[in-house]
């Protein structure tokens, strides 16, 4: 932990590798995580729909799964830092766009892990 | 919010765009959400396995992430409406098929969002 | 239920079909699930980043969504069995690698399902 998943609609201007690096820097900069523990992936969405209207729309959604135990202020700060990092990476001219960040605590006692040193 | 994710095994007959529109209409028709807030995506599964038997099988799974605070009856009704909409979109002759709908409430105080008007 | 999702970075040596079968056998062998109820998918990650360093890294993450009600010991045993099955399937020479298993209980009263017999 933590695990970050960035989904983004394929009509957005977004460099996925640059976005992941920026998000990981925001996570590492929070001081809440070990640098090497951060595991992030970006997933382009080719089939998507926002609402029912014909308006051109787009969205990007970053979900962070983390161990429980952080206080509310730290989590609030983290969500805001991730949203700022994401916002700086997304170009969406002419599109109604929603950027979202969600934090989700996992159940710590149901987590198993193996490290391999390369 | 809400976010809907439709996963479906690639052996199903399913028009993803039509399915997303039908699911979004079910969400909008519930009266619980603003039309433009609904964000849905469909993800075909090319690598999947149901159980361990050699029987030809398929599944589709719609997960809805939503803000907490709706009563149990509204959520039950919503899950049933989504399942009906999904069922009408899926063709699966000769396949043991499971269609599932899951509602998941997120942690509201860990959610951050930015709107851009196109 | 249960639903298993295996994500793996594309730099790993992994036969997705073999891995899913091994994980499903671990699930079926637990005695907690009906064989046909197990629904698993594997998703290769082509865009990913672990941490901020330039070190070559990889990860695989298996998330199991299941109905609530199992005791802690059964869930612990299940997580360990899935991790062992996953570990046996992953080849990662020269890569710092993290293998993770996460169990997540869903909200049972917000789940709707339809079976079709092929």
Short mmCIF file of C-alpha atoms in Angstrom, two decimals:
data_model
loop_
_atom_site.label_atom_id
_atom_site.label_comp_id
_atom_site.label_asym_id
_atom_site.label_seq_id
_atom_site.Cartn_x
_atom_site.Cartn_y
_atom_site.Cartn_z
CA UNK A 1 0.00 0.00 0.00
CA UNK A 2 -0.88 2.52 -1.14
CA UNK A 3 -2.40 1.62 -4.50
CA UNK A 4 -3.45 4.40 -6.86
CA UNK A 5 -5.65 3.85 -9.91
CA UNK A 6 -6.08 6.67 -12.40
CA UNK A 7 -8.88 6.21 -14.90
CA UNK A 8 -9.31 8.82 -17.64
CA UNK A 9 -11.58 9.11 -20.62
CA UNK A 10 -9.69 8.81 -23.89
CA UNK A 11 -10.91 12.20 -25.15
CA UNK A 12 -8.75 14.00 -22.57
CA UNK A 13 -5.29 15.35 -23.27
CA UNK A 14 -3.20 13.45 -20.72
CA UNK A 15 0.29 11.99 -20.71
CA UNK A 16 -0.32 8.95 -18.52
CA UNK A 17 3.32 8.39 -17.56
CA UNK A 18 3.81 12.03 -16.61
CA UNK A 19 0.55 12.02 -14.65
CA UNK A 20 1.52 8.93 -12.68
CA UNK A 21 4.89 10.42 -11.81
CA UNK A 22 3.26 13.65 -10.65
CA UNK A 23 0.70 11.76 -8.55
CA UNK A 24 3.42 9.58 -7.02
CA UNK A 25 5.43 12.68 -6.14
CA UNK A 26 2.33 14.07 -4.40
CA UNK A 27 1.99 10.82 -2.46
CA UNK A 28 5.67 10.66 -1.53
CA UNK A 29 5.64 14.35 -0.60
CA UNK A 30 2.86 13.76 1.91
CA UNK A 31 5.31 11.96 4.18
CA UNK A 32 2.70 9.27 4.84
CA UNK A 33 4.22 6.53 2.66
CA UNK A 34 7.48 4.85 1.85
CA UNK A 35 8.49 5.83 -1.66
CA UNK A 36 8.87 2.26 -2.91
CA UNK A 37 5.50 1.20 -1.49
CA UNK A 38 3.56 3.46 -3.84
CA UNK A 39 2.00 1.43 -6.66
CA UNK A 40 0.13 3.34 -9.35
CA UNK A 41 -1.45 2.54 -12.68
CA UNK A 42 -3.28 4.54 -15.35
CA UNK A 43 -6.17 3.10 -17.34
CA UNK A 44 -7.56 4.86 -20.42
CA UNK A 45 -11.31 4.50 -20.85
CA UNK A 46 -12.30 3.95 -24.47
CA UNK A 47 -15.94 3.17 -23.72
CA UNK A 48 -17.51 5.70 -21.38
CA UNK A 49 -20.58 7.89 -20.92
CA UNK A 50 -21.25 10.78 -18.63
CA UNK A 51 -24.96 11.31 -18.02
CA UNK A 52 -27.54 10.97 -20.77
CA UNK A 53 -27.17 14.26 -22.68
CA UNK A 54 -25.27 14.59 -25.97
CA UNK A 55 -22.91 17.24 -24.50
CA UNK A 56 -19.20 16.44 -25.04
CA UNK A 57 -17.95 15.37 -21.62
CA UNK A 58 -14.86 13.88 -20.05
CA UNK A 59 -13.68 12.74 -16.64
CA UNK A 60 -10.67 11.49 -14.78
CA UNK A 61 -10.86 9.64 -11.50
CA UNK A 62 -8.00 8.81 -9.16
CA UNK A 63 -8.76 6.29 -6.44
CA UNK A 64 -6.27 5.74 -3.67
CA UNK A 65 -6.51 2.57 -1.57
CA UNK A 66 -4.58 2.89 1.67
CA UNK A 67 -4.19 1.28 5.06
CA UNK A 68 -6.52 2.59 7.77
CA UNK A 69 -5.27 4.70 10.65
CA UNK A 70 -4.56 8.14 9.15
CA UNK A 71 -6.43 11.04 10.74
CA UNK A 72 -9.10 12.97 8.85
CA UNK A 73 -6.96 16.07 8.30
CA UNK A 74 -4.14 14.04 6.71
CA UNK A 75 -6.57 12.32 4.39
CA UNK A 76 -8.23 15.60 3.43
CA UNK A 77 -4.84 17.12 2.68
CA UNK A 78 -3.84 14.08 0.64
CA UNK A 79 -7.01 14.16 -1.46
CA UNK A 80 -6.50 17.86 -2.18
CA UNK A 81 -2.82 17.33 -3.11
CA UNK A 82 -3.73 14.53 -5.52
CA UNK A 83 -6.46 16.64 -7.11
CA UNK A 84 -4.05 19.55 -7.64
CA UNK A 85 -1.46 17.21 -9.20
CA UNK A 86 -4.10 15.65 -11.46
CA UNK A 87 -5.56 18.99 -12.49
CA UNK A 88 -2.15 20.23 -13.63
CA UNK A 89 -1.81 17.21 -15.95
CA UNK A 90 -5.18 17.32 -17.69
CA UNK A 91 -5.99 19.36 -20.78
CA UNK A 92 -9.67 19.43 -21.74
CA UNK A 93 -10.54 22.32 -24.07
CA UNK A 94 -14.19 22.37 -25.13
CA UNK A 95 -15.18 19.50 -22.84
CA UNK A 96 -17.30 19.54 -19.70
CA UNK A 97 -14.80 17.83 -17.44
CA UNK A 98 -14.95 16.32 -13.96
CA UNK A 99 -11.79 15.45 -12.05
CA UNK A 100 -12.28 13.35 -8.93
CA UNK A 101 -10.10 11.92 -6.19
CA UNK A 102 -11.34 9.26 -3.81
CA UNK A 103 -9.56 7.74 -0.83
CA UNK A 104 -10.58 4.27 0.29
CA UNK A 105 -9.26 2.56 3.39
CA UNK A 106 -8.79 -1.18 3.03
CA UNK A 107 -9.26 -3.88 5.65
CA UNK A 108 -5.76 -4.20 7.07
CA UNK A 109 -6.17 -7.69 8.51
CA UNK A 110 -7.09 -9.14 5.12
CA UNK A 111 -3.98 -7.95 3.31
CA UNK A 112 -1.08 -10.24 2.39
CA UNK A 113 2.12 -9.21 0.71
CA UNK A 114 5.39 -10.58 -0.64
CA UNK A 115 8.46 -8.52 -1.47
CA UNK A 116 11.10 -9.69 -3.94
CA UNK A 117 14.31 -7.76 -4.21
CA UNK A 118 15.35 -7.75 -7.86
CA UNK B 1 -20.48 10.73 -7.99
CA UNK B 2 -21.93 8.36 -8.86
CA UNK B 3 -19.35 6.27 -10.72
CA UNK B 4 -20.48 3.15 -12.55
CA UNK B 5 -18.09 0.48 -13.84
CA UNK B 6 -19.42 -2.22 -16.14
CA UNK B 7 -17.12 -5.19 -16.66
CA UNK B 8 -18.17 -7.89 -19.12
CA UNK B 9 -16.51 -11.00 -20.44
CA UNK B 10 -15.66 -10.69 -24.11
CA UNK B 11 -17.67 -13.80 -25.04
CA UNK B 12 -20.94 -11.97 -24.33
CA UNK B 13 -23.02 -10.23 -26.95
CA UNK B 14 -23.07 -6.67 -25.65
CA UNK B 15 -23.03 -3.23 -27.27
CA UNK B 16 -21.04 -1.34 -24.65
CA UNK B 17 -22.17 2.13 -25.69
CA UNK B 18 -25.82 1.12 -25.72
CA UNK B 19 -25.44 -0.62 -22.37
CA UNK B 20 -23.87 2.44 -20.75
CA UNK B 21 -26.64 4.67 -22.05
CA UNK B 22 -29.29 2.27 -20.71
CA UNK B 23 -27.60 2.08 -17.31
CA UNK B 24 -27.23 5.86 -17.16
CA UNK B 25 -30.93 6.27 -17.95
CA UNK B 26 -31.72 3.88 -15.08
CA UNK B 27 -29.53 6.00 -12.78
CA UNK B 28 -31.02 9.29 -13.94
CA UNK B 29 -34.51 7.82 -13.71
CA UNK B 30 -34.03 6.99 -10.05
CA UNK B 31 -34.19 10.66 -9.18
CA UNK B 32 -31.22 10.24 -6.83
CA UNK B 33 -28.57 11.86 -9.03
CA UNK B 34 -27.94 14.90 -11.18
CA UNK B 35 -27.82 13.79 -14.79
CA UNK B 36 -24.40 15.32 -15.48
CA UNK B 37 -22.86 13.80 -12.33
CA UNK B 38 -23.23 10.25 -13.62
CA UNK B 39 -19.89 8.91 -14.84
CA UNK B 40 -19.87 5.44 -16.37
CA UNK B 41 -17.37 3.27 -18.17
CA UNK B 42 -17.43 -0.20 -19.74
CA UNK B 43 -14.45 -2.54 -19.65
CA UNK B 44 -14.32 -5.72 -21.76
CA UNK B 45 -12.56 -8.63 -20.05
CA UNK B 46 -10.36 -10.58 -22.46
CA UNK B 47 -8.74 -12.72 -19.78
CA UNK B 48 -11.25 -14.23 -17.39
CA UNK B 49 -12.25 -17.49 -15.72
CA UNK B 50 -15.38 -18.49 -13.89
CA UNK B 51 -14.77 -21.38 -11.50
CA UNK B 52 -12.54 -24.32 -12.38
CA UNK B 53 -14.79 -26.41 -14.68
CA UNK B 54 -14.48 -26.42 -18.48
CA UNK B 55 -18.12 -25.29 -18.91
CA UNK B 56 -18.52 -22.24 -21.21
CA UNK B 57 -19.32 -19.37 -18.86
CA UNK B 58 -19.69 -15.62 -18.95
CA UNK B 59 -20.41 -12.79 -16.58
CA UNK B 60 -21.07 -9.10 -16.44
CA UNK B 61 -20.67 -7.03 -13.32
CA UNK B 62 -21.83 -3.46 -12.74
CA UNK B 63 -20.43 -1.72 -9.69
CA UNK B 64 -21.87 1.61 -8.62
CA UNK B 65 -19.86 3.80 -6.25
CA UNK B 66 -22.04 6.43 -4.63
CA UNK B 67 -22.07 8.88 -1.75
CA UNK B 68 -23.42 7.53 1.54
CA UNK B 69 -26.76 8.62 2.95
CA UNK B 70 -29.37 6.90 0.78
CA UNK B 71 -31.82 4.65 2.66
CA UNK B 72 -31.84 0.90 2.21
CA UNK B 73 -35.02 0.83 0.13
CA UNK B 74 -33.66 3.36 -2.38
CA UNK B 75 -30.45 1.38 -2.76
CA UNK B 76 -32.34 -1.87 -3.19
CA UNK B 77 -34.54 -0.29 -5.85
CA UNK B 78 -31.49 1.13 -7.61
CA UNK B 79 -29.67 -2.21 -7.68
CA UNK B 80 -32.75 -3.89 -9.13
CA UNK B 81 -33.22 -1.18 -11.77
CA UNK B 82 -29.60 -1.48 -12.87
CA UNK B 83 -29.85 -5.26 -13.07
CA UNK B 84 -32.98 -5.02 -15.23
CA UNK B 85 -31.28 -2.52 -17.55
CA UNK B 86 -28.17 -4.69 -17.79
CA UNK B 87 -30.14 -7.87 -18.40
CA UNK B 88 -31.95 -6.30 -21.36
CA UNK B 89 -28.59 -5.49 -22.99
CA UNK B 90 -26.86 -8.86 -22.66
CA UNK B 91 -27.18 -11.73 -25.11
CA UNK B 92 -25.61 -15.01 -23.99
CA UNK B 93 -26.91 -18.03 -25.91
CA UNK B 94 -25.27 -21.30 -24.85
CA UNK B 95 -23.36 -19.75 -21.98
CA UNK B 96 -23.85 -20.15 -18.25
CA UNK B 97 -24.09 -16.46 -17.42
CA UNK B 98 -24.06 -14.44 -14.22
CA UNK B 99 -25.13 -10.81 -14.18
CA UNK B 100 -24.34 -8.89 -11.00
CA UNK B 101 -24.90 -5.41 -9.64
CA UNK B 102 -23.09 -4.11 -6.59
CA UNK B 103 -23.52 -0.78 -4.81
CA UNK B 104 -20.63 0.57 -2.81
CA UNK B 105 -20.79 3.68 -0.65
CA UNK B 106 -17.60 5.72 -0.61
CA UNK B 107 -16.13 7.74 2.25
CA UNK B 108 -17.59 11.18 1.61
CA UNK B 109 -15.02 13.16 3.57
CA UNK B 110 -12.17 11.75 1.45
CA UNK B 111 -13.56 12.86 -1.89
CA UNK B 112 -12.25 15.85 -3.83
CA UNK B 113 -13.60 17.16 -7.10
CA UNK B 114 -13.03 19.81 -9.75
CA UNK B 115 -15.55 20.86 -12.40
CA UNK B 116 -14.51 22.46 -15.67
CA UNK B 117 -17.16 23.90 -17.91
CA UNK B 118 -16.15 23.21 -21.50
CA UNK C 1 -19.61 -13.59 -5.43
CA UNK C 2 -16.76 -13.90 -5.02
CA UNK C 3 -15.15 -11.64 -7.62
CA UNK C 4 -11.40 -11.73 -8.07
CA UNK C 5 -9.43 -9.10 -10.01
CA UNK C 6 -5.78 -9.72 -10.79
CA UNK C 7 -3.83 -6.70 -11.99
CA UNK C 8 -0.22 -7.18 -13.06
CA UNK C 9 2.39 -4.91 -14.55
CA UNK C 10 3.22 -5.88 -18.12
CA UNK C 11 6.94 -6.30 -17.33
CA UNK C 12 6.22 -9.44 -15.29
CA UNK C 13 6.44 -12.96 -16.63
CA UNK C 14 2.91 -14.22 -16.08
CA UNK C 15 0.56 -16.51 -17.96
CA UNK C 16 -2.74 -14.83 -17.13
CA UNK C 17 -4.93 -17.83 -17.95
CA UNK C 18 -2.79 -20.18 -15.87
CA UNK C 19 -2.71 -17.68 -13.01
CA UNK C 20 -6.49 -17.32 -12.98
CA UNK C 21 -6.97 -21.06 -12.94
CA UNK C 22 -4.51 -21.42 -10.04
CA UNK C 23 -6.20 -18.64 -8.08
CA UNK C 24 -9.65 -20.15 -8.72
CA UNK C 25 -8.42 -23.52 -7.50
CA UNK C 26 -7.20 -21.81 -4.32
CA UNK C 27 -10.62 -20.22 -3.88
CA UNK C 28 -12.50 -23.46 -4.57
CA UNK C 29 -10.13 -25.37 -2.29
CA UNK C 30 -10.97 -23.09 0.62
CA UNK C 31 -14.40 -24.67 0.86
CA UNK C 32 -15.95 -21.21 1.30
CA UNK C 33 -17.43 -20.83 -2.18
CA UNK C 34 -19.45 -22.69 -4.77
CA UNK C 35 -17.15 -23.49 -7.67
CA UNK C 36 -19.39 -21.89 -10.31
CA UNK C 37 -19.80 -18.69 -8.28
CA UNK C 38 -16.13 -17.76 -8.59
CA UNK C 39 -15.67 -14.99 -11.18
CA UNK C 40 -12.11 -13.92 -11.93
CA UNK C 41 -10.42 -11.64 -14.43
CA UNK C 42 -6.82 -10.63 -15.16
CA UNK C 43 -5.89 -7.14 -16.30
CA UNK C 44 -2.40 -6.33 -17.63
CA UNK C 45 -1.16 -2.85 -16.70
CA UNK C 46 0.66 -1.16 -19.58
CA UNK C 47 0.93 2.22 -17.86
CA UNK C 48 2.19 1.97 -14.30
CA UNK C 49 4.69 3.46 -11.89
CA UNK C 50 5.94 2.26 -8.54
CA UNK C 51 7.31 5.10 -6.42
CA UNK C 52 9.39 7.91 -7.89
CA UNK C 53 12.83 6.26 -8.30
CA UNK C 54 14.17 4.98 -11.62
CA UNK C 55 14.62 1.44 -10.22
CA UNK C 56 13.02 -1.28 -12.39
CA UNK C 57 9.94 -2.37 -10.45
CA UNK C 58 6.89 -4.52 -10.91
CA UNK C 59 3.81 -5.49 -8.99
CA UNK C 60 0.81 -7.76 -9.08
CA UNK C 61 -2.30 -7.21 -7.02
CA UNK C 62 -5.17 -9.63 -6.48
CA UNK C 63 -8.31 -8.15 -4.96
CA UNK C 64 -11.07 -10.47 -3.81
CA UNK C 65 -14.56 -9.03 -3.24
CA UNK C 66 -16.68 -11.34 -1.14
CA UNK C 67 -19.87 -11.42 0.88
CA UNK C 68 -19.49 -10.48 4.55
CA UNK C 69 -19.81 -13.03 7.35
CA UNK C 70 -16.61 -15.09 7.20
CA UNK C 71 -14.56 -15.13 10.40
CA UNK C 72 -11.14 -13.50 10.62
CA UNK C 73 -9.19 -16.77 10.58
CA UNK C 74 -10.89 -17.96 7.38
CA UNK C 75 -10.16 -14.65 5.66
CA UNK C 76 -6.54 -14.70 6.81
CA UNK C 77 -6.13 -18.25 5.52
CA UNK C 78 -7.74 -17.29 2.22
CA UNK C 79 -5.46 -14.27 1.71
CA UNK C 80 -2.40 -16.42 2.40
CA UNK C 81 -3.57 -19.17 0.02
CA UNK C 82 -4.14 -16.65 -2.77
CA UNK C 83 -0.73 -15.08 -2.21
CA UNK C 84 0.95 -18.48 -2.39
CA UNK C 85 -0.89 -19.32 -5.61
CA UNK C 86 0.00 -15.96 -7.12
CA UNK C 87 3.62 -16.17 -6.10
CA UNK C 88 4.03 -19.52 -7.84
CA UNK C 89 2.80 -17.97 -11.11
CA UNK C 90 4.97 -14.87 -11.23
CA UNK C 91 8.46 -14.70 -12.67
CA UNK C 92 10.31 -11.42 -12.05
CA UNK C 93 14.08 -11.73 -12.50
CA UNK C 94 15.92 -8.44 -11.98
CA UNK C 95 12.83 -6.56 -10.85
CA UNK C 96 11.94 -5.25 -7.42
CA UNK C 97 8.55 -6.90 -7.16
CA UNK C 98 5.59 -6.57 -4.83
CA UNK C 99 2.82 -9.16 -4.79
CA UNK C 100 -0.31 -8.20 -2.86
CA UNK C 101 -3.61 -9.80 -1.97
CA UNK C 102 -6.52 -7.81 -0.60
CA UNK C 103 -9.89 -9.05 0.60
CA UNK C 104 -12.81 -6.67 0.53
CA UNK C 105 -16.25 -7.43 1.93
CA UNK C 106 -19.10 -5.95 -0.04
CA UNK C 107 -22.44 -4.64 1.22
CA UNK C 108 -24.64 -7.70 0.95
CA UNK C 109 -27.97 -5.89 0.90
CA UNK C 110 -26.96 -3.85 -2.16
CA UNK C 111 -26.15 -6.81 -4.37
CA UNK C 112 -28.42 -8.04 -7.15
CA UNK C 113 -27.85 -11.04 -9.35
CA UNK C 114 -29.31 -12.95 -12.27
CA UNK C 115 -28.35 -16.49 -13.30
CA UNK C 116 -28.83 -17.78 -16.83
CA UNK C 117 -28.32 -21.46 -17.50
CA UNK C 118 -26.70 -21.80 -20.92
#
